[in-house]
Short mmCIF file of C-alpha atoms in Angstrom, two decimals:
data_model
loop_
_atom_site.label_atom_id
_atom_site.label_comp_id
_atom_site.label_asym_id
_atom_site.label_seq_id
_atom_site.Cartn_x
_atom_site.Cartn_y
_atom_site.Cartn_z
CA UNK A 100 -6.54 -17.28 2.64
CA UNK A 101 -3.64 -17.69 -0.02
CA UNK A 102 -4.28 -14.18 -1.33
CA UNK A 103 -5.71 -10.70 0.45
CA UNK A 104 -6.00 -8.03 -2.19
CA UNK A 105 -6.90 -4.39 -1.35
CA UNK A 106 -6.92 -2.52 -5.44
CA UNK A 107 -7.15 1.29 -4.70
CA UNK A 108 -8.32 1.02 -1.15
CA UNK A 109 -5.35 2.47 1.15
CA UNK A 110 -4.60 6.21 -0.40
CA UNK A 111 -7.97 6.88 0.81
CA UNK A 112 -7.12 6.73 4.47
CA UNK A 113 -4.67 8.25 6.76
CA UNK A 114 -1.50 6.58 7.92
CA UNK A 115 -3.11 5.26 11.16
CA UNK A 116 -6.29 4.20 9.93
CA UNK A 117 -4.45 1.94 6.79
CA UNK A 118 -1.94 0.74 9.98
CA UNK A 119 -5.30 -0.16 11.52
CA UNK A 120 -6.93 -1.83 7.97
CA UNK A 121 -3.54 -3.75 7.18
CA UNK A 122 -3.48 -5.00 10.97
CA UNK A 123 -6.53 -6.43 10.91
CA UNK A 124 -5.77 -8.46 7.48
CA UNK A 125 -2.09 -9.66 8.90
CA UNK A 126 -3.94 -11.28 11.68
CA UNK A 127 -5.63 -13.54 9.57
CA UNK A 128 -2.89 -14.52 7.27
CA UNK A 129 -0.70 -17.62 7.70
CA UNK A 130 2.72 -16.93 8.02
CA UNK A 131 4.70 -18.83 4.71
CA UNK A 132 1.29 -19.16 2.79
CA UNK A 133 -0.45 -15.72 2.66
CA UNK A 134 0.48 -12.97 0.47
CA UNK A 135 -0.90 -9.28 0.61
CA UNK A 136 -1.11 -7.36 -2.43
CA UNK A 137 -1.85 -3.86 -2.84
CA UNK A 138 -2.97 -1.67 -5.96
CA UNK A 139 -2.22 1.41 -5.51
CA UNK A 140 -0.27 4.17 -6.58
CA UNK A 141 3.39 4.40 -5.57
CA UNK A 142 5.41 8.11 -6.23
CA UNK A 143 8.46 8.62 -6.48
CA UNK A 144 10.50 10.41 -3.51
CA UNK A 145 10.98 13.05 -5.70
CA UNK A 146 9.97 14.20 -9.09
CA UNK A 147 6.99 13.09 -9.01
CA UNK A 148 4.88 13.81 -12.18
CA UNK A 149 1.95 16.06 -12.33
CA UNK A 150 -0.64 13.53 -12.28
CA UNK A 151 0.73 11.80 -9.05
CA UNK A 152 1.38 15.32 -6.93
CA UNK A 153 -3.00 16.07 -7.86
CA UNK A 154 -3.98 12.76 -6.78
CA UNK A 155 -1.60 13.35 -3.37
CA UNK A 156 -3.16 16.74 -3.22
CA UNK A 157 -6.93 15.38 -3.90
CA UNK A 158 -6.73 12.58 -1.88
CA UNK A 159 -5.60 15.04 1.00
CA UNK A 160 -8.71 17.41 0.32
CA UNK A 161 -11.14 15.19 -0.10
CA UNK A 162 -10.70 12.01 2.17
CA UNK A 163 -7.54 12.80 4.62
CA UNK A 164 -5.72 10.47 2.50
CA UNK A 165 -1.96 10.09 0.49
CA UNK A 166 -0.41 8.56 -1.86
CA UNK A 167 2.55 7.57 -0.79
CA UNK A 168 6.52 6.89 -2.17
CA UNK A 169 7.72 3.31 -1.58
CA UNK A 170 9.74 4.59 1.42
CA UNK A 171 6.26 5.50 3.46
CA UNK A 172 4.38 1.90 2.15
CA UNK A 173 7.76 0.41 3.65
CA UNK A 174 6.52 1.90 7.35
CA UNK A 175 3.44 1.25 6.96
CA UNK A 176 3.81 -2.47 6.25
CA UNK A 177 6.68 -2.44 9.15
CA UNK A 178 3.42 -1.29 11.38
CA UNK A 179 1.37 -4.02 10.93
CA UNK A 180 4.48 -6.93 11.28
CA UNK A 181 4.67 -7.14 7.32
CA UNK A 182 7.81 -6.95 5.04
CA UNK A 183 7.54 -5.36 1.74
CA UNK A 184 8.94 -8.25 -0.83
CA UNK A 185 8.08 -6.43 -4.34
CA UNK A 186 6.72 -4.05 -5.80
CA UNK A 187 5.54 -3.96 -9.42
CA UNK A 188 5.78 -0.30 -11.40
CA UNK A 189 5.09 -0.19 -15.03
CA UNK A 190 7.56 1.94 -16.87
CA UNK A 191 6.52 5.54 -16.66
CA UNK A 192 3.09 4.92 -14.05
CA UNK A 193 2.93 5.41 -10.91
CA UNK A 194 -0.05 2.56 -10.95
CA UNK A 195 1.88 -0.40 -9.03
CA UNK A 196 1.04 -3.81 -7.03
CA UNK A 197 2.80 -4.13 -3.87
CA UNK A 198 3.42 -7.84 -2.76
CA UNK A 199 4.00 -8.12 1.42
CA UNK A 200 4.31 -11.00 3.55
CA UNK A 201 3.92 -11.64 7.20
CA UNK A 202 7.26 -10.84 9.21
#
């Protein structure tokens, strides 16, 4: 496929079991055509803003998940043989789409 979209899908796992998810999808892309893209929140490394330090903390609680800082999406892409290429972060959200392609 062109396009492989996950919106909101990867703060609710762990750092192995999204490894294991985004593995699985970079074995069916083509390498020069496919594109990954990921919705998801992306917080800063540090002052992060109240909203984004409860959704790291609820996502913990509830599910064993994180939201991660561009730094940890960066390793988790490098995981699964995929470079980060872009990210898109509206001023002032930590909402953002992450574009990847295959290594």
């Amino acid at each position: 496929a062109r396009i492989y979209y996950f919106g909101t899908v990867c703060h609710d796992w762990d750092d192995d079991s999204c490894i294991k998810l985004l593995s699985n999808t970079a074995k069916a892309m083509e390498k020069g055509y496919s594109t990954l893209l990921i919705s998801d929140l992306v917080i800063p490394e540090v002052g992060a803003s109240v909203r984004a330090a409860a959704m790291d903390l609820q996502m913990m609680v509830l599910l064993a998940g994180i939201e991660r800082t561009e730094s940890q999406w960066r390793a988790i892409l490098d995981g699964c043989g995929l470079d980060l290429v872009r990210v898109w972060s509206p001023s002032g959200a930590s909402e953002s789409v992450l574009e990847a392609h295959l290594r």
